[in-house]
Tab-separated table of C-alpha atoms and ligand atoms in Angstrom:
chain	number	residue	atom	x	y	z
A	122	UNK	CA	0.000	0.000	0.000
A	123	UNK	CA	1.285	3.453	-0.507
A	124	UNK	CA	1.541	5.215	2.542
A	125	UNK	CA	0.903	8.635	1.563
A	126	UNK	CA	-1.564	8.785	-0.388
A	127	UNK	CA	-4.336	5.673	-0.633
A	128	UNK	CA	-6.981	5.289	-2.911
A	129	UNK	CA	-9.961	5.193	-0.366
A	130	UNK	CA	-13.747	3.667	-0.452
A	131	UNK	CA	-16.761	4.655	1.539
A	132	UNK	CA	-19.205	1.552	1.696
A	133	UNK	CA	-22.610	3.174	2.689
A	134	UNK	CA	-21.255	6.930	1.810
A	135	UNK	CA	-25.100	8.112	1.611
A	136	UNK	CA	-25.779	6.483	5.196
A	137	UNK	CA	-25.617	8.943	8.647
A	138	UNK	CA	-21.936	7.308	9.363
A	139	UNK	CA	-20.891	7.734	5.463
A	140	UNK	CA	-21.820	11.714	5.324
A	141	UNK	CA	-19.705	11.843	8.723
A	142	UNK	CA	-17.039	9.843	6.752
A	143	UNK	CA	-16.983	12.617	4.307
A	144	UNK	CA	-17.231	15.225	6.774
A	145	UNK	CA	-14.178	14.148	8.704
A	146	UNK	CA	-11.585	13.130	6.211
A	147	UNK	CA	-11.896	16.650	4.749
A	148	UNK	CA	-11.859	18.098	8.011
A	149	UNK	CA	-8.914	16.094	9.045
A	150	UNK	CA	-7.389	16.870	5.721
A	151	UNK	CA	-6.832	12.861	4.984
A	152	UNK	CA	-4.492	12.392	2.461
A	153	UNK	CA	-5.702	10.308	-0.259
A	154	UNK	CA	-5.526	9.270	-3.775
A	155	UNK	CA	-9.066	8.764	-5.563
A	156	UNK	CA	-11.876	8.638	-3.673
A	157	UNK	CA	-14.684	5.864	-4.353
A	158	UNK	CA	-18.292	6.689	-2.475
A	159	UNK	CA	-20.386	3.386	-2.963
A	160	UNK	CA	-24.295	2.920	-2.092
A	161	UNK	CA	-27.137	0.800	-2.766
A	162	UNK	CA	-28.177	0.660	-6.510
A	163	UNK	CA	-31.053	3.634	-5.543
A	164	UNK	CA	-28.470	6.427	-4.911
A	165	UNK	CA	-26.440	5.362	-7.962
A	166	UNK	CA	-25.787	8.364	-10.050
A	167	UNK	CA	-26.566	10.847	-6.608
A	168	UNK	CA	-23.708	13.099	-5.873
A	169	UNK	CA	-22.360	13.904	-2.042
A	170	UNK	CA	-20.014	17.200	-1.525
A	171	UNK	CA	-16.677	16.889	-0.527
A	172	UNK	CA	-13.768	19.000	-0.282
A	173	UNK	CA	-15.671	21.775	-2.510
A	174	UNK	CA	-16.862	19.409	-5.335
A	175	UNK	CA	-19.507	17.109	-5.845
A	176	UNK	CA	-18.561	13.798	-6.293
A	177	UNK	CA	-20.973	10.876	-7.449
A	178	UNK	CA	-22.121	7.894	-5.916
A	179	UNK	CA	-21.643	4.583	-7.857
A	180	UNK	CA	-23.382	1.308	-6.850
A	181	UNK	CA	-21.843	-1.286	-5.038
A	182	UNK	CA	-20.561	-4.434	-7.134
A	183	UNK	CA	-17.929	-7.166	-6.698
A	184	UNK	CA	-15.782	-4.718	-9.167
A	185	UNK	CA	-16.052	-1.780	-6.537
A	186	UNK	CA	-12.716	-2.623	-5.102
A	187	UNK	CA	-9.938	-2.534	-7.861
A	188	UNK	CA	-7.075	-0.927	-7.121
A	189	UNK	CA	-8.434	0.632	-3.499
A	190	UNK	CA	-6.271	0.401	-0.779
A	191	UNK	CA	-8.818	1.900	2.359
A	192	UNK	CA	-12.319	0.375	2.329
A	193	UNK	CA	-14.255	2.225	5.002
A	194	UNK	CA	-17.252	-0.039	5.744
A	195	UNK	CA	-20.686	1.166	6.756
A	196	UNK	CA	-23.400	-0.350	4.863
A	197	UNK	CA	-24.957	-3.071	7.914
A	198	UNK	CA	-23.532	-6.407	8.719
A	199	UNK	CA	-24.562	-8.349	5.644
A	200	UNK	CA	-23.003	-5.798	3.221
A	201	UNK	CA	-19.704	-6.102	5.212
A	202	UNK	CA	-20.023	-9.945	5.137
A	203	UNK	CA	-21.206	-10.299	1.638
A	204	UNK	CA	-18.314	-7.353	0.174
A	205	UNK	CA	-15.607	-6.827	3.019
A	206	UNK	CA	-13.740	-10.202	1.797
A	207	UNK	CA	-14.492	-9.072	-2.123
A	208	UNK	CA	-12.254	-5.684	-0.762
A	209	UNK	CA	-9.497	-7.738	1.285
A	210	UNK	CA	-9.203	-10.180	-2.142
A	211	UNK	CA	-8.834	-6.853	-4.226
A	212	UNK	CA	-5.469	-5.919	-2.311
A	213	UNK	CA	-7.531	-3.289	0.459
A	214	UNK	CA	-7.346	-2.986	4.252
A	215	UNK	CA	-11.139	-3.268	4.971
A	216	UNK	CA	-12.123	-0.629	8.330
A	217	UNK	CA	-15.317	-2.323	8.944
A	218	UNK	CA	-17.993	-0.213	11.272
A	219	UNK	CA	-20.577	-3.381	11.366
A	220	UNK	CA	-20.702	-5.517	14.370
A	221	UNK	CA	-19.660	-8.723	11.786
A	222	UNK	CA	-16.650	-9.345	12.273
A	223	UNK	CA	-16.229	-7.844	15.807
A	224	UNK	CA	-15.814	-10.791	17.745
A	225	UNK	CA	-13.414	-13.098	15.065
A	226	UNK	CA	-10.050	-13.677	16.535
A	227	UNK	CA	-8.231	-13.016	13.538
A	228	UNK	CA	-9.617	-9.285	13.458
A	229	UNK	CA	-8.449	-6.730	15.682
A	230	UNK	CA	-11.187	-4.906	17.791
A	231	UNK	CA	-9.034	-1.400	17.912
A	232	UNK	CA	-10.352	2.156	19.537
A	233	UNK	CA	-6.561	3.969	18.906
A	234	UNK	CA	-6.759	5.950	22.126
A	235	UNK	CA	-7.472	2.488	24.352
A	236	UNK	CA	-5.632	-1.040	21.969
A	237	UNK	CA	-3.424	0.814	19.782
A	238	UNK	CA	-1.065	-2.728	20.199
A	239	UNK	CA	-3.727	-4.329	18.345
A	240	UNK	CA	-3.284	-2.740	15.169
A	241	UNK	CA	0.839	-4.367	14.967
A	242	UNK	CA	-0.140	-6.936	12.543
A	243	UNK	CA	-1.282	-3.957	10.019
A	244	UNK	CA	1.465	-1.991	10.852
A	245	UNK	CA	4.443	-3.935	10.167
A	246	UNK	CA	2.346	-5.235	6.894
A	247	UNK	CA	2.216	-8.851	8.038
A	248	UNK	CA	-1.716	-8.729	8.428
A	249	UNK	CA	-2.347	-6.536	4.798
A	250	UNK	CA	-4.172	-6.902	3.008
A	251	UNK	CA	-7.200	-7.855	5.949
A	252	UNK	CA	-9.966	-6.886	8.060
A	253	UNK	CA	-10.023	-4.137	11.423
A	254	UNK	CA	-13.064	-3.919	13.213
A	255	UNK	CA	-14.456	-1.130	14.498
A	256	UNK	CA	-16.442	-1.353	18.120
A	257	UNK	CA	-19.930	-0.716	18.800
A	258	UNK	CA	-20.618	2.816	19.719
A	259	UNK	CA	-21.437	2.753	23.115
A	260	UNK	CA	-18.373	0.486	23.797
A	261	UNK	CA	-16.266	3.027	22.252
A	262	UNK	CA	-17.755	5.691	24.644
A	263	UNK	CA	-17.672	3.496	27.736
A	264	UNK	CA	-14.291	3.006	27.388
A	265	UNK	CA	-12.687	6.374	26.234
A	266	UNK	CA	-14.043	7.066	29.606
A	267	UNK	CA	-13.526	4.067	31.732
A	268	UNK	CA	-9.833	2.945	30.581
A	269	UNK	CA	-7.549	5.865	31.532
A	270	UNK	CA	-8.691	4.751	34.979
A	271	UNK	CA	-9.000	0.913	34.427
A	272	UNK	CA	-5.497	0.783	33.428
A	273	UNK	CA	-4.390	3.190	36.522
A	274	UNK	CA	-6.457	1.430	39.225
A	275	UNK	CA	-8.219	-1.241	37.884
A	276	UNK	CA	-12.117	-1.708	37.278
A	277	UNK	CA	-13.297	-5.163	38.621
A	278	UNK	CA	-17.241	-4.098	37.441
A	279	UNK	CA	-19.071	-1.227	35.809
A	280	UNK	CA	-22.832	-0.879	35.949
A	281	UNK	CA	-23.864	1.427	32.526
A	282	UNK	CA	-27.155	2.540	31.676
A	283	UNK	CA	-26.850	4.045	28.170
A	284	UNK	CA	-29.061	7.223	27.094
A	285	UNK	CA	-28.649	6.598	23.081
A	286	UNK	CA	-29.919	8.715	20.094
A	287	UNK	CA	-31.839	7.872	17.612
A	288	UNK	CA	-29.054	8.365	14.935
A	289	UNK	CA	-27.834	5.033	16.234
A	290	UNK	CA	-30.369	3.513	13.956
A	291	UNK	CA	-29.278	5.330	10.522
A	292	UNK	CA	-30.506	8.174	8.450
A	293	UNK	CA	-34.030	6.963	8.952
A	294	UNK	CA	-34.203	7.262	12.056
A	295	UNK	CA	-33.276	10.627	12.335
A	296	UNK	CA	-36.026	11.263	9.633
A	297	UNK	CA	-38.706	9.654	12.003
A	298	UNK	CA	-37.943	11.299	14.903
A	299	UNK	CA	-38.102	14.546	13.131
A	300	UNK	CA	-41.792	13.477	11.461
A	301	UNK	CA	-43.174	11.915	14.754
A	302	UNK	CA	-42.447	15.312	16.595
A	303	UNK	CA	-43.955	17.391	14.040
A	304	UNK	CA	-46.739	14.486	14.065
A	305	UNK	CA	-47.177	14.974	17.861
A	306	UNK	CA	-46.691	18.926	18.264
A	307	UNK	CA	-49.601	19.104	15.158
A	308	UNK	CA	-51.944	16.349	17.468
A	309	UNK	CA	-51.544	13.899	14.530
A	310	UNK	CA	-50.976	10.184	15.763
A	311	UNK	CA	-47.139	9.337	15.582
A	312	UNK	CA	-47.062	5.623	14.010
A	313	UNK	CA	-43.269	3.991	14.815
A	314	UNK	CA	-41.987	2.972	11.435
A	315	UNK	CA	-38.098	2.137	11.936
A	316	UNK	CA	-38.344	1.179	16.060
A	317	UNK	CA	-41.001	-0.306	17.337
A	318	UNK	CA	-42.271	2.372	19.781
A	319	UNK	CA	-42.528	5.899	18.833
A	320	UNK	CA	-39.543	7.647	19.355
A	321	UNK	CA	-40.479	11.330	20.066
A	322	UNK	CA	-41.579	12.295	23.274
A	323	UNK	CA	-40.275	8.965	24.741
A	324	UNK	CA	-37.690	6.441	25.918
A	325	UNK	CA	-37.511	2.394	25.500
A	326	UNK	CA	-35.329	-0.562	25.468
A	327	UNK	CA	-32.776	-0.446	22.936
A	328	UNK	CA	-34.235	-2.115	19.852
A	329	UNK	CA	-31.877	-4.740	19.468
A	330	UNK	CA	-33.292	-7.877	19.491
A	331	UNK	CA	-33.422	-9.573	23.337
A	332	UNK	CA	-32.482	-12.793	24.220
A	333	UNK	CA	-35.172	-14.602	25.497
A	334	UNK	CA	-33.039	-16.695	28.031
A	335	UNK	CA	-30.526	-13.876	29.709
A	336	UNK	CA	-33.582	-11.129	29.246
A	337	UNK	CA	-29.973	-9.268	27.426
A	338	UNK	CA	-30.294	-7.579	24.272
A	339	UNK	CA	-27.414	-7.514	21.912
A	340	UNK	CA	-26.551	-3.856	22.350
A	341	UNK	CA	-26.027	-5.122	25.904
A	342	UNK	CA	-24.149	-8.088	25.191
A	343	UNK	CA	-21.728	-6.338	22.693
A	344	UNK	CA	-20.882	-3.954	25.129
A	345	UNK	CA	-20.406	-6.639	27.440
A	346	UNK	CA	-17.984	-8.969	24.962
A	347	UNK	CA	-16.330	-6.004	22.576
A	348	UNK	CA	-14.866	-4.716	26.155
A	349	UNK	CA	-13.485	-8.178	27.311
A	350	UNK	CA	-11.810	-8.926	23.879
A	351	UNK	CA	-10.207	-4.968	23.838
A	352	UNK	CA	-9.390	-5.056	27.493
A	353	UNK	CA	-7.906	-8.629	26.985
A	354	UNK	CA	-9.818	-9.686	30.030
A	355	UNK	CA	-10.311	-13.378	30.368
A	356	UNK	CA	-14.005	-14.707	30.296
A	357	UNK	CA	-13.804	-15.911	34.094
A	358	UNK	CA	-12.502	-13.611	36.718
A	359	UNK	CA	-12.384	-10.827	34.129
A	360	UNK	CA	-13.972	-7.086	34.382
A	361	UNK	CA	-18.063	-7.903	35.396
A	362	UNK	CA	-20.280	-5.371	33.214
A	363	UNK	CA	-23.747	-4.735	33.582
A	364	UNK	CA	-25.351	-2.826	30.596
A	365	UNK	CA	-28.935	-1.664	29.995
A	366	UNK	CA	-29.251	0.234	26.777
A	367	UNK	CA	-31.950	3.006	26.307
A	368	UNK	CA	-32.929	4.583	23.386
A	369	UNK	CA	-33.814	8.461	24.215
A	370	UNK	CA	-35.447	10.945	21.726
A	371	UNK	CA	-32.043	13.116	20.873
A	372	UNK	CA	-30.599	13.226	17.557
A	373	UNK	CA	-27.036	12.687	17.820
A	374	UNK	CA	-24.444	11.703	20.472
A	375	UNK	CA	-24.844	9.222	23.141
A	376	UNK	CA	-25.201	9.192	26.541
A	377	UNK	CA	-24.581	6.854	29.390
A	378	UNK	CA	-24.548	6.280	33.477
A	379	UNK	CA	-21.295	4.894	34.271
A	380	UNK	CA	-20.773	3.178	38.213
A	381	UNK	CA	-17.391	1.986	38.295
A	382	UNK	CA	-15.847	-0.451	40.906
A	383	UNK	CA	-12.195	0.026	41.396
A	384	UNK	CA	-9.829	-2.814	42.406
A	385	UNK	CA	-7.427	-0.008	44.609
A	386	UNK	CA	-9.379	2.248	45.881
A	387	UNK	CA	-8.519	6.452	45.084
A	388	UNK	CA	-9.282	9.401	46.039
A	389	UNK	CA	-11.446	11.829	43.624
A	390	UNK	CA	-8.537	14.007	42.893
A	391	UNK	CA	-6.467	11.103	41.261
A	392	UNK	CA	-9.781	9.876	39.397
A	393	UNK	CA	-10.195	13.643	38.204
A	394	UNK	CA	-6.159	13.993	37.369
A	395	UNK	CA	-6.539	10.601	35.470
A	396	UNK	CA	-9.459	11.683	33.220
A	397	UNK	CA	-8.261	15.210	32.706
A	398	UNK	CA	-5.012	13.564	31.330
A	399	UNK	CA	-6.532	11.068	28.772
A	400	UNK	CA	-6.416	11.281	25.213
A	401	UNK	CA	-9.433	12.082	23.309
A	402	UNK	CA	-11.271	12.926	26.879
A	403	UNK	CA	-13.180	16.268	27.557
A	404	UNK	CA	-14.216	16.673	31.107
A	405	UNK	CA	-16.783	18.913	31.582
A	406	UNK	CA	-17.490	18.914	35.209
A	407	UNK	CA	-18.538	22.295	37.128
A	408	UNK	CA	-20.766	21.470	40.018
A	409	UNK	CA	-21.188	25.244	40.399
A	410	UNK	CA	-22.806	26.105	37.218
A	411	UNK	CA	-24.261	22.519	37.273
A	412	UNK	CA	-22.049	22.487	33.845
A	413	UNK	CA	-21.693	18.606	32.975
A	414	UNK	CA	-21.577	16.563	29.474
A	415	UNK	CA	-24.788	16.628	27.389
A	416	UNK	CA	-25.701	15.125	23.946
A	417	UNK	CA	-25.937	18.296	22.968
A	418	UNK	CA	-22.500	19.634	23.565
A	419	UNK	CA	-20.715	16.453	22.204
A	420	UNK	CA	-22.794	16.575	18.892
A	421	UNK	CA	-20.180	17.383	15.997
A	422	UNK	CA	-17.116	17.418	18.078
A	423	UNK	CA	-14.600	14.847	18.581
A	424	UNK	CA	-13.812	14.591	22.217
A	425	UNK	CA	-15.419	12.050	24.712
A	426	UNK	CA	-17.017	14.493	27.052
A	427	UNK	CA	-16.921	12.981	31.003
A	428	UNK	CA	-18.547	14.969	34.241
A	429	UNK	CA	-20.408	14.254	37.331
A	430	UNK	CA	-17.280	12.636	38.976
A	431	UNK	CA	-18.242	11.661	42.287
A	432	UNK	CA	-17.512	9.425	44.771
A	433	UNK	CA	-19.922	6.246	44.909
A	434	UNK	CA	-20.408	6.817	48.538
A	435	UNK	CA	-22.546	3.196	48.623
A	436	UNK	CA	-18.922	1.445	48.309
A	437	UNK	CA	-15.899	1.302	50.633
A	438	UNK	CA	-14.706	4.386	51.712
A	439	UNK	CA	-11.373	5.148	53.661
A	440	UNK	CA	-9.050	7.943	55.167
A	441	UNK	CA	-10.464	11.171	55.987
A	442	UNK	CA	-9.873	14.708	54.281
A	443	UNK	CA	-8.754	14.950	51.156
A	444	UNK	CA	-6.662	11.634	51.815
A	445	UNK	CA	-10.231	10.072	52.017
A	446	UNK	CA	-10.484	6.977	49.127
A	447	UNK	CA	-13.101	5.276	47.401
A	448	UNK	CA	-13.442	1.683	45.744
A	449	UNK	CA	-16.569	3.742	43.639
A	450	UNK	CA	-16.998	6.342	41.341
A	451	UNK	CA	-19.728	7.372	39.418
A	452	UNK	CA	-19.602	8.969	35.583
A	453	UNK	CA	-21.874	10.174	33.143
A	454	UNK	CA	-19.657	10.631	29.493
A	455	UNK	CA	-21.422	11.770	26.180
A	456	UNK	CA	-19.976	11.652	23.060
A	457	UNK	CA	-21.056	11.736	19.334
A	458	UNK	CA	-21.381	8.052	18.344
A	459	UNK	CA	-21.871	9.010	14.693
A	460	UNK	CA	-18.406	10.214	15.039
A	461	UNK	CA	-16.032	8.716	17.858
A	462	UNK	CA	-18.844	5.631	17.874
A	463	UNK	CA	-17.987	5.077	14.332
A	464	UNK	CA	-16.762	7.396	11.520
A	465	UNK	CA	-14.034	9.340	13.651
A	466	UNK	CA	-12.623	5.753	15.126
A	467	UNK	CA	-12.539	4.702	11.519
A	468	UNK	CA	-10.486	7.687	10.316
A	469	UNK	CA	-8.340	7.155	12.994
A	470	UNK	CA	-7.699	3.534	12.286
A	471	UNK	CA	-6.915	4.482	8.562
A	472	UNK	CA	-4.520	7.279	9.631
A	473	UNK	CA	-2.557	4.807	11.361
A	474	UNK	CA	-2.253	2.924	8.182
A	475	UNK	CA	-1.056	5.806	6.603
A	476	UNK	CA	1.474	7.321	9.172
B	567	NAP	N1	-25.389	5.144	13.188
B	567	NAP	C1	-24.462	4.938	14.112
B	567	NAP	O1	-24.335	5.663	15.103
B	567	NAP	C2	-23.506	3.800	13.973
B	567	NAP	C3	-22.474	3.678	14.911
B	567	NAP	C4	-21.580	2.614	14.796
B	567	NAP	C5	-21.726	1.719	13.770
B	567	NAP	N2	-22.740	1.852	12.867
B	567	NAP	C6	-22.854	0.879	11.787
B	567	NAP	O2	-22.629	1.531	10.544
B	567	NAP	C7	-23.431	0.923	9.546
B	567	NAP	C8	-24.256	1.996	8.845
B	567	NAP	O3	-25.041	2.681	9.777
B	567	NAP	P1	-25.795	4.033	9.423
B	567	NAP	O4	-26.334	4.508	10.716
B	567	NAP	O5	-24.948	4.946	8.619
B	567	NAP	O6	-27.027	3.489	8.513
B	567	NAP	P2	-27.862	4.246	7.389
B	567	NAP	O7	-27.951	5.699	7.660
B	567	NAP	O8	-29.118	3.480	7.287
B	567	NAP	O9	-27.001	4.044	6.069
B	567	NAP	C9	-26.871	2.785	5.444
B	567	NAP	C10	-25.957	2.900	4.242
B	567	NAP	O10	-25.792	1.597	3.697
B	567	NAP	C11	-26.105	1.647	2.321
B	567	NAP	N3	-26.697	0.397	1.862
B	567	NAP	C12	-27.826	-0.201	2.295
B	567	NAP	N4	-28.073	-1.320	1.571
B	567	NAP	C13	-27.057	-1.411	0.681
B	567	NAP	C14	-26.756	-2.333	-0.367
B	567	NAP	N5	-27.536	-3.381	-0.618
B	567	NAP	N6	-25.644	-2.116	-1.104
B	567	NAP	C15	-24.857	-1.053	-0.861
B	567	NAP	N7	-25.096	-0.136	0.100
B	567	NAP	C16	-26.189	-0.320	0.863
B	567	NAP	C17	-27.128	2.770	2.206
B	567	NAP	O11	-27.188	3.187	0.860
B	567	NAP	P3	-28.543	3.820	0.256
B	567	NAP	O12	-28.587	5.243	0.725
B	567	NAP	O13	-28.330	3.702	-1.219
B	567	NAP	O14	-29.678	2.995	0.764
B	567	NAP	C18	-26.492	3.790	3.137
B	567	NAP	O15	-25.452	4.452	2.486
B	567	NAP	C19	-24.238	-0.167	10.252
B	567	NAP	O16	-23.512	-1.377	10.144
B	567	NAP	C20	-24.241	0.279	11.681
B	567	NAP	O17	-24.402	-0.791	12.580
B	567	NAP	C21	-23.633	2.892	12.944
C-alpha cells in the first residue's frame, strides 16, 4: 500500500456514518488518492459534496474494489459480510464499522486511544491486506471514559445505563424522529416505522433484538464482549459489566450512566487527574454552574465528554480529608457516536495505516 496517499472507499457513503465519513476526512485533511463513495443501486448516479466538489455515488458491485487500498465499511452487517472479503481479495485494508466481524479472533477490535497494540499486525504489513473492526458505539464511549482509569487502578465491574440517540439507527431514524415530533406537536398520531415504539416524546429498550433466556439484548451483550476482547480480560474472573441500553429521543451523540468499581481504591482528585489527562477525553465537570456533558454539547465534536465525577459513597470508603479513598466512582460521558462511535474511530484507524 502506498503510505501517503491511498486510494480510499466509503461503503454506505449516503448512510448517517458515510456523510460523517466525508465530513471528517476533509476536516482532518486525509491524504488520499481517488476517492470511491459506494451505495445501494437507488443512490447510484446521486452526488455527495466533498472537499468543494460534488462527487458521485456509484453502486456497489464485486468490481467496486480494484485498485483501493482503504475500504471504510458502513453499509450493515450483511453488506460487510457479503463485500468486506471481495475488498481484502482486491489488495484493500477493509475498516469495517458493522458488528460482523467484531468478535473473530483473527480481526483486531481497535479504539486507537485504548488497543493501539492491536493494530501491529497492520502496521508492520504482516496482516495486509485484511480486516479491522471497528467497536460498537457505546463500547467506544464506555471506554474512552472508563480505561484511563481501568489501566491506573483497575475496574473489577461497571454498571452502565446508556441514554442513546436515535441516529444510532441510521438516516431513517433521524427522519422519524423529526416526522413523529412534528406528528405529535400538530396532534396527529405518531405511528413507529423504523423502532417499534414511537420515538419522540419517549424512551424504551434499545431495539436490538433480546435474548429470550438472559432477558440481554445484543446492544447489551456487545458492550459486554467487545470490552473483554479490547481489554484482553479473560471470560472468568475478568472485568463484570452490567449494561442496559436506552434509546432516548435526541438526535445525535450518546449518553450513558457509568458506576465503576475500582480494584485499589482512590481518592477523587487522582480519578479527576486521570481523566483530565486522557487522550481524546473532555471533562466537563462544574458542580457550580451545574455544567456537565450533554448530547448536545458532544454533537459534531470529537472529544469524549466525562462529568459528574463523584464518589460512589454506597462502596468502601477510607481515610479522611482529602486523603479520604473510594473503591466507587460514578460517571456520566457523552460523546457523538456518529463520530467517535464510528466514523471518527474509523479515520483514525486508517490514519494509522497511513502514518
Ligand atoms: N449510526 C451509528 O451511530 C452507527 C455507529 C456505529 C456503527 N454503525 C454501523 O454503521 C453501519 C451503517 O449505519 P448508518 O447509521 O450509517 O445506517 P444508514 O444511515 O441506514 O445508512 C446505510 C448505508 O448503507 C447503504 N446500503 C444499504 N443497503 C445497501 C446495499 N444493498 N448495497 C450497498 N449499500 C447499501 C445505504 O445506501 P442507500 O442510501 O443507497 O440505501 C447507506 O449508504 C451499520 O452497520 C451500523 O451498525 C452505525
Amino acid at each position: 500500500m502506498p503510505v501517503t496517499s491511498p486510494s480510499i472507499a466509503i461503503v454506505g457513503a449516503t448512510g448517517a456514518v458515510g456523510r460523517e465519513f466525508l465530513d471528517i476526512l476533509e476536516q482532518r485533511r486525509f491524504p488520499h488518492g481517488e476517492l470511491r463513495l459506494l451505495a445501494s443501486a437507488r443512490s447510484a448516479g446521486s452526488t455527495l459534496p466533498y472537499r468543494g466538489e460534488r462527487h458521485s455515488v456509484h453502486e456497489l458491485t464485486d468490481r467496486s474494489f480494484e485498485g483501493i487500498d482503504i475500504a471504510l465499511f458502513s453499509a450493515g452487517g450483511s453488506i460487510s459480510r457479503q463485500f468486506g472479503p471481495v475488498a481484502v481479495r482486491a489488495g484493500a485494508v477493509v475498516v469495517d464499522n458493522s458488528s460482523a466481524f467484531r468478535m473473530d479472533p483473527a480481526v483486531p477490535l481497535v479504539i486507537p486511544e485504548v488497543n493501539p497494540e492491536a493494530m501491529e499486525p497492520f502496521l508492520s504489513g504482516a496482516r495486509r491486506p485484511g480486516i479491522i473492526a471497528n467497536p460498537n458505539c457505546s463500547t467506544v464511549i464506555l471506554l474512552m471514559a472508563a480505561t484511563p482509569l481501568h489501566r491506573a487502578l483497575g475496574i473489577e465491574r461497571m454498571v452502565v445505563s446508556t441514554y442513546q440517540a436515535v441516529s444510532g439507527a441510521g438516516a431513517a431514524a433521524m427522519q422519524e424522529l423529526e416526522d413523529l415530533t412534528r406528528d405529535v406537536l400538530a396532534g396527529r398520531p405518531a405511528h413507529a416505522r423504523i423502532f417499534s415504539e414511537p420515538c419522540a416524546f419517549n424512551v424504551f429498550s434499545h431495539n436490538s433484538a433480546v435474548n429470550a433466556a438472559t432477558g440481554q439484548n445484543v446492544e447489551e451483550e456487545k458492550m459486554v464482549l467487545e470490552t473483554r476482547k479490547i481489554w484482553n480480560e479473560p471470560e472468568a474472573g475478568g472485568v463484570r459489566i452490567s449494561a442496559t441500553c436506552i434509546r432516548v429521543p435526541t438526535m445525535r451523540a450518546h449518553a450513558e450512566s457509568v458506576n465503576i468499581t475500582l480494584t485499589r481504591l482512590a481518592t477523587e482528585a487522582n480519578v479527576r487527574r486521570i481523566l483530565a489527562a486522557a487522550p481524546g477525553v473532555r471533562v466537563v465537570d462544574d458542580r457550580e454552574k451545574n455544567d456537565f456533558p450533554t448530547p448536545l454539547k458532544a454533537a459534531g465534536g470529537d472529544d469524549t465528554l466525562v462529568g459528574r465525577i463523584r464518589p460512589d459513597l454506597s462502596q468502601d470508603v477510607c481515610g479522611e480529608g482529602d486523603d479520604r479513598t473510594y473503591r466507587g466512582f460514578n460517571l456520566f460521558v457523552c460523546a457523538d457516536q456518529l463520530r467517535k462511535g464510528a466514523a471518527l474511530n474509523a479515520v483514525q484507524i486508517a490514519e494509522m495505516l497511513v502514518h
